[in-house]
Amino acid sequence: MSGQVWVSLISLGGVVLGGSLSYLVQHRTQLSAEHAEQQRQQIALSEARRGERLALLERFIEVSAEAERCAYARPSEWDDTHAWYLTTREIMARFWVADRLIRIQFPLPVHDAAHAHFLGLNRTVWEGLPEGESVRDYLEDNQMAFLDAARAVMG
């Protein structure tokens, strides 16, 4: 073969090799960019879910505090027309919904703790406590268990 053919073949081989390397680098860069975008989207989704969870925890804690105030204000005598009952019924309905939303958004240990708190507070609101028992003392263990479970999940 003549020298020009060899030069042409070497040149062609260089073009093929260069083109192949260029393709591999571009392909790898594209995969890396896609991976980075997926990670960014995953982080954004995680942050959005965290925000939703925080809002739900805030809602649960707020309505829990309202229900606790109802327990403190519980009159010794009331019926279904009493102002306390009408207000309390609405608050306890919102508390029930917040409890169910905790079950949807959080792992079961958090819901179990929230539900135990809900049940204790619900019992206190509607049935009252025996003479001499403190509402705060009766509710504190379940309330702290819920807050601890929520903190563990939220990080």
Short mmCIF file of C-alpha atoms in Angstrom, two decimals:
data_model
loop_
_atom_site.label_atom_id
_atom_site.label_comp_id
_atom_site.label_asym_id
_atom_site.label_seq_id
_atom_site.Cartn_x
_atom_site.Cartn_y
_atom_site.Cartn_z
CA MET A 1 0.00 0.00 0.00
CA SER A 2 1.14 3.41 -0.71
CA GLY A 3 1.93 6.00 1.95
CA GLN A 4 -1.11 8.08 1.08
CA VAL A 5 -3.46 5.16 1.71
CA TRP A 6 -1.87 4.57 5.09
CA VAL A 7 -2.18 8.24 5.97
CA SER A 8 -5.80 8.20 4.87
CA LEU A 9 -6.55 5.04 6.89
CA ILE A 10 -4.80 6.41 9.98
CA SER A 11 -6.66 9.69 9.54
CA LEU A 12 -9.96 7.83 9.14
CA GLY A 13 -9.15 5.72 12.21
CA GLY A 14 -8.44 8.92 14.17
CA VAL A 15 -11.75 10.40 13.08
CA VAL A 16 -13.60 7.20 14.05
CA LEU A 17 -11.77 6.99 17.37
CA GLY A 18 -12.31 10.69 18.09
CA GLY A 19 -15.96 10.47 17.11
CA SER A 20 -16.46 7.39 19.29
CA LEU A 21 -14.81 9.04 22.27
CA SER A 22 -16.82 12.20 21.71
CA TYR A 23 -20.03 10.14 21.56
CA LEU A 24 -19.15 8.27 24.75
CA VAL A 25 -18.34 11.49 26.60
CA GLN A 26 -21.56 13.16 25.42
CA HIS A 27 -23.59 10.07 26.29
CA ARG A 28 -22.02 9.86 29.75
CA THR A 29 -22.57 13.60 30.29
CA GLN A 30 -26.22 13.24 29.29
CA LEU A 31 -26.71 10.30 31.68
CA SER A 32 -25.02 12.27 34.44
CA ALA A 33 -27.26 15.28 33.77
CA GLU A 34 -30.36 13.07 33.77
CA HIS A 35 -29.26 11.47 37.04
CA ALA A 36 -28.64 14.90 38.60
CA GLU A 37 -32.11 16.04 37.47
CA GLN A 38 -33.71 12.94 38.95
CA GLN A 39 -31.91 13.58 42.23
CA ARG A 40 -33.02 17.22 42.19
CA GLN A 41 -36.62 16.16 41.58
CA GLN A 42 -36.40 13.55 44.35
CA ILE A 43 -35.04 16.14 46.78
CA ALA A 44 -37.79 18.60 45.80
CA LEU A 45 -40.42 15.90 46.30
CA SER A 46 -38.94 14.96 49.68
CA GLU A 47 -38.94 18.59 50.78
CA ALA A 48 -42.55 19.02 49.63
CA ARG A 49 -43.60 15.91 51.57
CA ARG A 50 -41.69 17.14 54.62
CA GLY A 51 -43.54 20.46 54.35
CA GLU A 52 -46.87 18.64 54.12
CA ARG A 53 -45.99 16.53 57.15
CA LEU A 54 -44.95 19.56 59.17
CA ALA A 55 -48.21 21.30 58.28
CA LEU A 56 -50.16 18.21 59.29
CA LEU A 57 -48.30 17.95 62.60
CA GLU A 58 -49.01 21.62 63.24
CA ARG A 59 -52.70 21.08 62.47
CA PHE A 60 -52.88 18.05 64.76
CA ILE A 61 -51.14 19.86 67.60
CA GLU A 62 -53.34 22.96 67.22
CA VAL A 63 -56.60 21.03 67.26
CA SER A 64 -55.26 18.89 70.12
CA ALA A 65 -54.67 22.07 72.12
CA GLU A 66 -58.21 23.25 71.33
CA ALA A 67 -59.60 19.90 72.47
CA GLU A 68 -57.51 20.08 75.63
CA ARG A 69 -59.00 23.51 76.38
CA CYS A 70 -62.43 21.91 75.96
CA ALA A 71 -61.46 19.25 78.50
CA TYR A 72 -60.39 21.93 80.97
CA ALA A 73 -63.60 23.90 80.38
CA ARG A 74 -65.88 20.84 80.59
CA PRO A 75 -68.93 21.73 82.65
CA SER A 76 -70.22 19.24 85.17
CA GLU A 77 -73.66 19.31 83.52
CA TRP A 78 -74.30 19.76 79.81
CA ASP A 79 -76.63 18.60 77.05
CA ASP A 80 -76.63 18.70 73.26
CA THR A 81 -77.80 22.34 73.21
CA HIS A 82 -75.14 23.63 75.59
CA ALA A 83 -72.66 26.10 74.01
CA TRP A 84 -69.71 24.04 75.32
CA TYR A 85 -71.03 20.91 73.61
CA LEU A 86 -71.64 22.66 70.28
CA THR A 87 -68.13 24.11 70.21
CA THR A 88 -66.52 20.91 71.47
CA ARG A 89 -68.33 18.72 68.95
CA GLU A 90 -66.90 20.76 66.07
CA ILE A 91 -63.39 20.73 67.55
CA MET A 92 -63.46 17.00 68.21
CA ALA A 93 -64.64 16.35 64.64
CA ARG A 94 -61.61 18.29 63.34
CA PHE A 95 -59.39 16.39 65.79
CA TRP A 96 -60.74 13.08 64.46
CA VAL A 97 -59.93 14.13 60.88
CA ALA A 98 -56.42 15.27 61.88
CA ASP A 99 -55.86 11.89 63.56
CA ARG A 100 -56.84 10.07 60.36
CA LEU A 101 -54.58 12.28 58.24
CA ILE A 102 -51.66 11.40 60.51
CA ARG A 103 -52.35 7.75 59.66
CA ILE A 104 -52.19 8.49 55.94
CA GLN A 105 -49.00 10.58 55.99
CA PHE A 106 -46.90 8.96 58.71
CA PRO A 107 -45.57 5.51 59.60
CA LEU A 108 -47.80 3.48 61.92
CA PRO A 109 -45.77 4.10 65.10
CA VAL A 110 -46.45 7.84 64.76
CA HIS A 111 -50.13 7.22 64.09
CA ASP A 112 -50.38 4.77 66.98
CA ALA A 113 -48.97 7.41 69.33
CA ALA A 114 -51.22 10.13 67.85
CA HIS A 115 -54.25 7.86 68.10
CA ALA A 116 -53.53 6.99 71.74
CA HIS A 117 -53.33 10.72 72.45
CA PHE A 118 -56.58 11.29 70.54
CA LEU A 119 -58.39 8.51 72.42
CA GLY A 120 -57.19 9.74 75.81
CA LEU A 121 -58.21 13.30 75.06
CA ASN A 122 -61.51 12.20 73.54
CA ARG A 123 -62.30 10.21 76.67
CA THR A 124 -61.34 13.15 78.89
CA VAL A 125 -63.46 15.60 76.91
CA TRP A 126 -66.64 13.52 76.79
CA GLU A 127 -66.43 11.47 80.00
CA GLY A 128 -64.33 13.70 82.24
CA LEU A 129 -61.86 12.47 84.82
CA PRO A 130 -62.39 11.08 88.29
CA GLU A 131 -62.34 13.69 91.06
CA GLY A 132 -58.83 14.82 91.91
CA GLU A 133 -57.19 13.78 88.64
CA SER A 134 -55.48 16.42 86.54
CA VAL A 135 -56.24 16.73 82.83
CA ARG A 136 -52.62 17.67 82.15
CA ASP A 137 -51.22 14.73 84.10
CA TYR A 138 -53.65 12.30 82.46
CA LEU A 139 -52.79 13.44 78.93
CA GLU A 140 -49.07 14.18 79.21
CA ASP A 141 -47.65 10.67 78.66
CA ASN A 142 -49.57 10.07 75.41
CA GLN A 143 -48.89 13.60 74.22
CA MET A 144 -45.13 13.27 74.79
CA ALA A 145 -45.07 9.82 73.18
CA PHE A 146 -46.69 11.29 70.08
CA LEU A 147 -44.30 14.24 69.92
CA ASP A 148 -41.29 11.96 70.40
CA ALA A 149 -42.48 9.60 67.64
CA ALA A 150 -43.10 12.52 65.28
CA ARG A 151 -39.67 14.01 66.02
CA ALA A 152 -37.99 10.65 65.34
CA VAL A 153 -39.63 10.42 61.92
CA MET A 154 -39.06 14.05 60.97
CA GLY A 155 -35.38 13.89 61.85
#
